Amino acid sequence: MAKYLISFPSAAMVVRGADLEAAGRDAHAVIEEAKAAGVYVFAGGIDESVPPVLVSADGTVAAGGFPWAPTLDGGFAVLELPSGDEAVAWAARIAKACRCDQELRVFGLDSRS
């Protein structure tokens, strides 16, 4: 079984008002289905009100993330699934619920963990 990241950046969420409320309700329902199916690892969104900090190897902390990297924001779900096909199916369910496209990636886990 592999762990899959299903995510979207904040800019992808273009629904507003009552549609946004419905999208939130529908997304939470899909996450509850993932929990019931035993494939849920975790889900949530980046708290965009808390700015990132960059922590160096020597412990130095600086405001902001990597200046060259795109902003990391939006929503994420990590599911543990037996196949890429099942990951695509779950990503499609989440996309439908959220009313926006989702990006799907597989984690390369450390075999020693």
Short mmCIF file of N, CA, C and O in Angstrom, two decimals:
data_model
loop_
_atom_site.label_atom_id
_atom_site.label_comp_id
_atom_site.label_asym_id
_atom_site.label_seq_id
_atom_site.Cartn_x
_atom_site.Cartn_y
_atom_site.Cartn_z
N MET A 1 0.86 -1.18 0.00
CA MET A 1 0.00 0.00 0.00
C MET A 1 0.90 1.24 0.00
O MET A 1 1.90 1.27 0.69
N ALA A 2 0.51 2.21 -0.75
CA ALA A 2 1.25 3.47 -0.84
C ALA A 2 0.40 4.59 -0.27
O ALA A 2 -0.83 4.51 -0.24
N LYS A 3 1.08 5.63 0.15
CA LYS A 3 0.39 6.83 0.62
C LYS A 3 0.37 7.84 -0.53
O LYS A 3 1.39 8.06 -1.18
N TYR A 4 -0.79 8.44 -0.75
CA TYR A 4 -0.99 9.38 -1.84
C TYR A 4 -1.39 10.74 -1.28
O TYR A 4 -2.20 10.81 -0.36
N LEU A 5 -0.82 11.78 -1.86
CA LEU A 5 -1.17 13.15 -1.53
C LEU A 5 -2.14 13.65 -2.59
O LEU A 5 -1.83 13.64 -3.78
N ILE A 6 -3.32 14.07 -2.15
CA ILE A 6 -4.32 14.67 -3.02
C ILE A 6 -4.46 16.11 -2.55
O ILE A 6 -4.75 16.36 -1.38
N SER A 7 -4.20 17.09 -3.45
CA SER A 7 -4.13 18.47 -2.98
C SER A 7 -4.57 19.46 -4.05
O SER A 7 -4.66 19.12 -5.23
N PHE A 8 -4.83 20.67 -3.59
CA PHE A 8 -5.12 21.78 -4.49
C PHE A 8 -4.61 23.07 -3.87
O PHE A 8 -4.65 23.24 -2.66
N PRO A 9 -4.12 24.01 -4.70
CA PRO A 9 -3.72 25.31 -4.17
C PRO A 9 -4.96 26.17 -3.94
O PRO A 9 -6.01 25.96 -4.57
N SER A 10 -4.86 27.13 -3.06
CA SER A 10 -6.00 28.00 -2.75
C SER A 10 -6.59 28.65 -3.99
O SER A 10 -7.81 28.80 -4.11
N ALA A 11 -5.74 29.04 -4.94
CA ALA A 11 -6.21 29.72 -6.15
C ALA A 11 -7.13 28.84 -6.99
O ALA A 11 -7.91 29.36 -7.80
N ALA A 12 -7.06 27.53 -6.82
CA ALA A 12 -7.91 26.62 -7.60
C ALA A 12 -9.35 26.64 -7.11
O ALA A 12 -10.26 26.28 -7.84
N MET A 13 -9.56 27.05 -5.87
CA MET A 13 -10.90 27.07 -5.29
C MET A 13 -11.59 28.35 -5.71
O MET A 13 -11.34 29.41 -5.13
N VAL A 14 -12.42 28.26 -6.72
CA VAL A 14 -13.06 29.45 -7.27
C VAL A 14 -14.53 29.57 -6.88
O VAL A 14 -15.18 30.54 -7.26
N VAL A 15 -15.05 28.62 -6.12
CA VAL A 15 -16.45 28.70 -5.70
C VAL A 15 -16.58 29.68 -4.53
O VAL A 15 -15.65 29.85 -3.74
N ARG A 16 -17.73 30.32 -4.44
CA ARG A 16 -17.96 31.32 -3.39
C ARG A 16 -19.36 31.14 -2.79
O ARG A 16 -20.20 30.45 -3.34
N GLY A 17 -19.59 31.82 -1.68
CA GLY A 17 -20.91 31.88 -1.07
C GLY A 17 -21.47 30.53 -0.69
O GLY A 17 -20.79 29.69 -0.11
N ALA A 18 -22.74 30.31 -1.05
CA ALA A 18 -23.43 29.07 -0.70
C ALA A 18 -22.75 27.87 -1.36
O ALA A 18 -22.73 26.77 -0.78
N ASP A 19 -22.18 28.05 -2.55
CA ASP A 19 -21.47 26.95 -3.21
C ASP A 19 -20.24 26.54 -2.40
O ASP A 19 -19.91 25.36 -2.33
N LEU A 20 -19.57 27.51 -1.79
CA LEU A 20 -18.40 27.20 -0.97
C LEU A 20 -18.82 26.41 0.26
O LEU A 20 -18.14 25.46 0.65
N GLU A 21 -19.92 26.80 0.86
CA GLU A 21 -20.44 26.06 2.02
C GLU A 21 -20.75 24.62 1.65
O GLU A 21 -20.41 23.68 2.36
N ALA A 22 -21.42 24.44 0.50
CA ALA A 22 -21.77 23.11 0.03
C ALA A 22 -20.51 22.30 -0.29
O ALA A 22 -20.44 21.10 0.01
N ALA A 23 -19.51 22.94 -0.89
CA ALA A 23 -18.26 22.26 -1.20
C ALA A 23 -17.58 21.78 0.08
O ALA A 23 -17.07 20.65 0.14
N GLY A 24 -17.56 22.62 1.11
CA GLY A 24 -16.98 22.22 2.39
C GLY A 24 -17.70 21.03 2.99
O GLY A 24 -17.07 20.07 3.46
N ARG A 25 -19.02 21.08 2.96
CA ARG A 25 -19.83 19.98 3.49
C ARG A 25 -19.57 18.69 2.70
O ARG A 25 -19.35 17.63 3.27
N ASP A 26 -19.54 18.80 1.36
CA ASP A 26 -19.31 17.63 0.52
C ASP A 26 -17.91 17.07 0.70
O ASP A 26 -17.71 15.85 0.72
N ALA A 27 -16.92 17.95 0.83
CA ALA A 27 -15.54 17.51 1.03
C ALA A 27 -15.40 16.77 2.36
O ALA A 27 -14.75 15.72 2.43
N HIS A 28 -16.02 17.31 3.41
CA HIS A 28 -15.97 16.62 4.70
C HIS A 28 -16.65 15.25 4.62
O HIS A 28 -16.20 14.29 5.26
N ALA A 29 -17.72 15.14 3.83
CA ALA A 29 -18.40 13.85 3.67
C ALA A 29 -17.48 12.83 3.00
O ALA A 29 -17.44 11.66 3.41
N VAL A 30 -16.72 13.25 1.99
CA VAL A 30 -15.79 12.33 1.32
C VAL A 30 -14.70 11.90 2.29
O VAL A 30 -14.31 10.73 2.33
N ILE A 31 -14.21 12.83 3.10
CA ILE A 31 -13.18 12.49 4.09
C ILE A 31 -13.74 11.48 5.10
O ILE A 31 -13.05 10.54 5.49
N GLU A 32 -14.99 11.66 5.51
CA GLU A 32 -15.61 10.69 6.42
C GLU A 32 -15.71 9.32 5.77
O GLU A 32 -15.52 8.29 6.42
N GLU A 33 -16.00 9.29 4.45
CA GLU A 33 -16.04 8.03 3.71
C GLU A 33 -14.66 7.38 3.69
O GLU A 33 -14.54 6.15 3.81
N ALA A 34 -13.62 8.20 3.51
CA ALA A 34 -12.25 7.67 3.51
C ALA A 34 -11.91 7.08 4.89
O ALA A 34 -11.27 6.03 4.97
N LYS A 35 -12.35 7.75 5.94
CA LYS A 35 -12.12 7.22 7.30
C LYS A 35 -12.83 5.88 7.47
O LYS A 35 -12.25 4.92 7.98
N ALA A 36 -14.09 5.83 7.04
CA ALA A 36 -14.88 4.60 7.18
C ALA A 36 -14.28 3.46 6.35
O ALA A 36 -14.35 2.30 6.76
N ALA A 37 -13.67 3.80 5.22
CA ALA A 37 -13.04 2.79 4.36
C ALA A 37 -11.67 2.36 4.87
O ALA A 37 -11.06 1.43 4.34
N GLY A 38 -11.15 3.05 5.90
CA GLY A 38 -9.85 2.70 6.46
C GLY A 38 -8.66 3.16 5.64
O GLY A 38 -7.56 2.65 5.83
N VAL A 39 -8.87 4.14 4.73
CA VAL A 39 -7.77 4.62 3.88
C VAL A 39 -7.26 6.00 4.29
O VAL A 39 -6.26 6.48 3.77
N TYR A 40 -7.93 6.63 5.24
CA TYR A 40 -7.58 7.99 5.67
C TYR A 40 -6.31 7.99 6.51
O TYR A 40 -6.16 7.18 7.43
N VAL A 41 -5.38 8.89 6.18
CA VAL A 41 -4.19 9.10 7.00
C VAL A 41 -4.32 10.45 7.71
O VAL A 41 -4.30 10.52 8.92
N PHE A 42 -4.46 11.52 6.94
CA PHE A 42 -4.78 12.83 7.50
C PHE A 42 -5.22 13.76 6.39
O PHE A 42 -5.00 13.50 5.21
N ALA A 43 -5.85 14.85 6.78
CA ALA A 43 -6.29 15.87 5.81
C ALA A 43 -6.38 17.20 6.52
O ALA A 43 -6.47 17.26 7.75
N GLY A 44 -6.34 18.26 5.75
CA GLY A 44 -6.46 19.61 6.30
C GLY A 44 -6.01 20.63 5.29
O GLY A 44 -5.80 20.31 4.11
N GLY A 45 -5.86 21.82 5.76
CA GLY A 45 -5.41 22.89 4.89
C GLY A 45 -4.32 23.69 5.57
O GLY A 45 -4.23 23.73 6.80
N ILE A 46 -3.51 24.33 4.77
CA ILE A 46 -2.46 25.20 5.30
C ILE A 46 -3.14 26.41 5.93
O ILE A 46 -3.99 27.05 5.31
N ASP A 47 -2.77 26.75 7.15
CA ASP A 47 -3.29 27.95 7.82
C ASP A 47 -2.57 29.15 7.24
O ASP A 47 -1.43 29.45 7.61
N GLU A 48 -3.23 29.81 6.31
CA GLU A 48 -2.60 30.91 5.59
C GLU A 48 -2.47 32.18 6.42
O GLU A 48 -1.80 33.13 6.01
N SER A 49 -3.06 32.20 7.63
CA SER A 49 -2.89 33.36 8.50
C SER A 49 -1.58 33.29 9.28
O SER A 49 -1.17 34.27 9.92
N VAL A 50 -0.91 32.15 9.22
CA VAL A 50 0.38 31.97 9.90
C VAL A 50 1.47 31.93 8.83
O VAL A 50 1.54 30.99 8.04
N PRO A 51 2.32 32.96 8.77
CA PRO A 51 3.35 32.98 7.73
C PRO A 51 4.41 31.89 7.97
O PRO A 51 4.70 31.54 9.12
N PRO A 52 4.99 31.36 6.89
CA PRO A 52 6.02 30.35 7.06
C PRO A 52 7.32 30.96 7.59
O PRO A 52 7.55 32.17 7.46
N VAL A 53 8.13 30.11 8.18
CA VAL A 53 9.49 30.50 8.57
C VAL A 53 10.44 29.48 7.96
O VAL A 53 10.07 28.34 7.70
N LEU A 54 11.65 29.92 7.71
CA LEU A 54 12.69 29.07 7.16
C LEU A 54 13.68 28.77 8.27
O LEU A 54 14.25 29.69 8.86
N VAL A 55 13.84 27.50 8.59
CA VAL A 55 14.74 27.08 9.67
C VAL A 55 15.97 26.44 9.04
O VAL A 55 15.87 25.46 8.30
N SER A 56 17.14 27.01 9.32
CA SER A 56 18.41 26.51 8.78
C SER A 56 18.96 25.38 9.63
O SER A 56 18.53 25.16 10.77
N ALA A 57 19.94 24.67 9.11
CA ALA A 57 20.56 23.55 9.81
C ALA A 57 21.18 23.97 11.14
O ALA A 57 21.25 23.17 12.08
N ASP A 58 21.60 25.24 11.24
CA ASP A 58 22.19 25.71 12.50
C ASP A 58 21.14 26.24 13.47
O ASP A 58 21.48 26.75 14.53
N GLY A 59 19.86 26.11 13.12
CA GLY A 59 18.78 26.55 13.99
C GLY A 59 18.35 27.99 13.77
O GLY A 59 17.41 28.45 14.42
N THR A 60 18.99 28.71 12.86
CA THR A 60 18.60 30.09 12.56
C THR A 60 17.22 30.08 11.92
O THR A 60 16.92 29.26 11.05
N VAL A 61 16.38 31.01 12.37
CA VAL A 61 15.01 31.12 11.86
C VAL A 61 14.86 32.44 11.14
O VAL A 61 15.24 33.49 11.67
N ALA A 62 14.31 32.40 9.92
CA ALA A 62 14.07 33.61 9.14
C ALA A 62 12.62 33.62 8.68
O ALA A 62 12.04 32.57 8.38
N ALA A 63 12.03 34.81 8.64
CA ALA A 63 10.65 34.94 8.17
C ALA A 63 10.56 34.57 6.70
O ALA A 63 11.45 34.86 5.91
N GLY A 64 9.47 33.89 6.34
CA GLY A 64 9.23 33.52 4.96
C GLY A 64 9.79 32.14 4.63
O GLY A 64 10.62 31.61 5.34
N GLY A 65 9.30 31.59 3.54
CA GLY A 65 9.79 30.31 3.07
C GLY A 65 10.91 30.52 2.07
O GLY A 65 11.54 31.58 2.05
N PHE A 66 11.14 29.52 1.25
CA PHE A 66 12.15 29.65 0.20
C PHE A 66 11.70 30.74 -0.76
O PHE A 66 10.59 30.65 -1.32
N PRO A 67 12.52 31.75 -0.99
CA PRO A 67 12.08 32.86 -1.85
C PRO A 67 11.87 32.45 -3.31
O PRO A 67 11.10 33.07 -4.02
N TRP A 68 12.49 31.38 -3.74
CA TRP A 68 12.39 30.94 -5.13
C TRP A 68 11.25 29.94 -5.36
O TRP A 68 10.94 29.61 -6.50
N ALA A 69 10.63 29.47 -4.29
CA ALA A 69 9.60 28.43 -4.42
C ALA A 69 8.21 29.04 -4.52
O ALA A 69 7.95 30.11 -3.96
N PRO A 70 7.29 28.36 -5.20
CA PRO A 70 5.91 28.85 -5.23
C PRO A 70 5.30 28.77 -3.83
O PRO A 70 5.75 27.99 -2.99
N THR A 71 4.29 29.56 -3.61
CA THR A 71 3.60 29.57 -2.32
C THR A 71 2.96 28.21 -2.06
O THR A 71 2.37 27.61 -2.97
N LEU A 72 3.09 27.73 -0.85
CA LEU A 72 2.46 26.48 -0.46
C LEU A 72 1.21 26.83 0.34
O LEU A 72 1.30 27.40 1.43
N ASP A 73 0.05 26.55 -0.23
CA ASP A 73 -1.21 26.84 0.44
C ASP A 73 -2.25 25.85 -0.05
O ASP A 73 -1.95 24.94 -0.82
N GLY A 74 -3.47 25.99 0.40
CA GLY A 74 -4.55 25.14 -0.08
C GLY A 74 -4.86 23.99 0.84
O GLY A 74 -4.56 24.00 2.03
N GLY A 75 -5.50 22.97 0.25
CA GLY A 75 -5.97 21.83 1.02
C GLY A 75 -5.27 20.55 0.61
O GLY A 75 -4.83 20.40 -0.53
N PHE A 76 -5.19 19.62 1.56
CA PHE A 76 -4.44 18.39 1.36
C PHE A 76 -5.18 17.22 2.00
O PHE A 76 -5.81 17.38 3.05
N ALA A 77 -5.07 16.07 1.40
CA ALA A 77 -5.51 14.82 2.01
C ALA A 77 -4.44 13.78 1.70
O ALA A 77 -3.90 13.74 0.59
N VAL A 78 -4.13 12.97 2.68
CA VAL A 78 -3.21 11.85 2.49
C VAL A 78 -4.02 10.58 2.76
O VAL A 78 -4.60 10.43 3.83
N LEU A 79 -4.06 9.72 1.74
CA LEU A 79 -4.78 8.46 1.85
C LEU A 79 -3.82 7.32 1.57
O LEU A 79 -2.91 7.45 0.74
N GLU A 80 -4.01 6.20 2.25
CA GLU A 80 -3.20 5.01 2.01
C GLU A 80 -4.04 4.04 1.19
O GLU A 80 -5.09 3.58 1.66
N LEU A 81 -3.57 3.75 -0.01
CA LEU A 81 -4.37 2.99 -0.97
C LEU A 81 -3.56 1.90 -1.64
O LEU A 81 -2.34 2.04 -1.79
N PRO A 82 -4.22 0.85 -2.11
CA PRO A 82 -3.50 -0.27 -2.71
C PRO A 82 -3.05 -0.05 -4.15
O PRO A 82 -2.22 -0.82 -4.64
N SER A 83 -3.57 0.98 -4.83
CA SER A 83 -3.18 1.15 -6.24
C SER A 83 -3.35 2.59 -6.69
O SER A 83 -4.11 3.36 -6.10
N GLY A 84 -2.65 2.91 -7.76
CA GLY A 84 -2.80 4.22 -8.38
C GLY A 84 -4.20 4.44 -8.92
O GLY A 84 -4.71 5.56 -8.87
N ASP A 85 -4.82 3.38 -9.41
CA ASP A 85 -6.19 3.51 -9.91
C ASP A 85 -7.15 3.92 -8.80
O ASP A 85 -8.03 4.76 -9.00
N GLU A 86 -6.99 3.32 -7.63
CA GLU A 86 -7.84 3.71 -6.50
C GLU A 86 -7.54 5.13 -6.06
O GLU A 86 -8.44 5.87 -5.67
N ALA A 87 -6.27 5.54 -6.14
CA ALA A 87 -5.92 6.92 -5.80
C ALA A 87 -6.60 7.90 -6.75
O ALA A 87 -7.12 8.94 -6.32
N VAL A 88 -6.61 7.58 -8.04
CA VAL A 88 -7.29 8.43 -9.02
C VAL A 88 -8.79 8.50 -8.70
O VAL A 88 -9.40 9.58 -8.76
N ALA A 89 -9.38 7.38 -8.35
CA ALA A 89 -10.81 7.36 -8.02
C ALA A 89 -11.12 8.24 -6.81
O ALA A 89 -12.09 9.01 -6.82
N TRP A 90 -10.29 8.16 -5.76
CA TRP A 90 -10.49 9.02 -4.59
C TRP A 90 -10.25 10.48 -4.93
O TRP A 90 -10.97 11.37 -4.48
N ALA A 91 -9.21 10.75 -5.72
CA ALA A 91 -8.94 12.14 -6.13
C ALA A 91 -10.13 12.71 -6.91
O ALA A 91 -10.49 13.87 -6.73
N ALA A 92 -10.75 11.89 -7.75
CA ALA A 92 -11.92 12.34 -8.49
C ALA A 92 -13.08 12.65 -7.55
O ALA A 92 -13.82 13.64 -7.74
N ARG A 93 -13.27 11.83 -6.53
CA ARG A 93 -14.34 12.08 -5.55
C ARG A 93 -14.09 13.39 -4.80
O ARG A 93 -15.01 14.17 -4.57
N ILE A 94 -12.84 13.60 -4.43
CA ILE A 94 -12.49 14.84 -3.72
C ILE A 94 -12.65 16.05 -4.65
O ILE A 94 -13.17 17.09 -4.25
N ALA A 95 -12.23 15.90 -5.91
CA ALA A 95 -12.37 16.99 -6.88
C ALA A 95 -13.84 17.36 -7.07
O ALA A 95 -14.19 18.55 -7.11
N LYS A 96 -14.68 16.37 -7.18
CA LYS A 96 -16.12 16.63 -7.34
C LYS A 96 -16.67 17.35 -6.12
O LYS A 96 -17.40 18.33 -6.25
N ALA A 97 -16.29 16.89 -4.94
CA ALA A 97 -16.78 17.51 -3.71
C ALA A 97 -16.29 18.94 -3.56
O ALA A 97 -17.05 19.84 -3.21
N CYS A 98 -15.00 19.16 -3.84
CA CYS A 98 -14.39 20.48 -3.67
C CYS A 98 -14.71 21.43 -4.83
O CYS A 98 -14.48 22.63 -4.72
N ARG A 99 -15.19 20.84 -5.93
CA ARG A 99 -15.50 21.63 -7.12
C ARG A 99 -14.26 22.29 -7.72
O ARG A 99 -14.29 23.39 -8.23
N CYS A 100 -13.13 21.57 -7.60
CA CYS A 100 -11.90 22.04 -8.25
C CYS A 100 -10.97 20.85 -8.49
O CYS A 100 -11.06 19.84 -7.80
N ASP A 101 -10.13 20.99 -9.49
CA ASP A 101 -9.16 19.94 -9.82
C ASP A 101 -8.26 19.66 -8.63
O ASP A 101 -8.01 20.54 -7.79
N GLN A 102 -7.78 18.44 -8.57
CA GLN A 102 -6.87 18.01 -7.51
C GLN A 102 -5.59 17.48 -8.15
O GLN A 102 -5.62 16.86 -9.21
N GLU A 103 -4.48 17.72 -7.48
CA GLU A 103 -3.20 17.16 -7.92
C GLU A 103 -2.95 15.89 -7.12
O GLU A 103 -3.18 15.87 -5.90
N LEU A 104 -2.49 14.85 -7.79
CA LEU A 104 -2.25 13.56 -7.15
C LEU A 104 -0.77 13.23 -7.23
O LEU A 104 -0.16 13.28 -8.30
N ARG A 105 -0.20 12.90 -6.08
CA ARG A 105 1.21 12.49 -6.00
C ARG A 105 1.31 11.28 -5.06
O ARG A 105 0.51 11.13 -4.15
N VAL A 106 2.34 10.48 -5.30
CA VAL A 106 2.58 9.34 -4.42
C VAL A 106 3.83 9.64 -3.58
O VAL A 106 4.80 10.22 -4.08
N PHE A 107 3.76 9.26 -2.31
CA PHE A 107 4.91 9.45 -1.42
C PHE A 107 5.91 8.31 -1.64
O PHE A 107 5.54 7.15 -1.75
N GLY A 108 7.19 8.67 -1.69
CA GLY A 108 8.27 7.70 -1.67
C GLY A 108 8.73 7.62 -0.22
O GLY A 108 9.44 8.50 0.25
N LEU A 109 8.29 6.60 0.48
CA LEU A 109 8.56 6.51 1.92
C LEU A 109 9.92 5.89 2.19
O LEU A 109 10.40 5.05 1.43
N ASP A 110 10.50 6.28 3.29
CA ASP A 110 11.76 5.72 3.75
C ASP A 110 11.54 4.27 4.17
O ASP A 110 10.74 4.02 5.08
N SER A 111 12.19 3.35 3.52
CA SER A 111 11.98 1.93 3.82
C SER A 111 12.43 1.55 5.22
O SER A 111 12.07 0.49 5.72
N ARG A 112 13.22 2.40 5.86
CA ARG A 112 13.69 2.11 7.21
C ARG A 112 12.73 2.59 8.29
O ARG A 112 12.96 2.35 9.45
N SER A 113 11.63 3.28 7.90
CA SER A 113 10.69 3.76 8.91
C SER A 113 9.66 2.74 9.25
O SER A 113 9.30 1.91 8.53
#
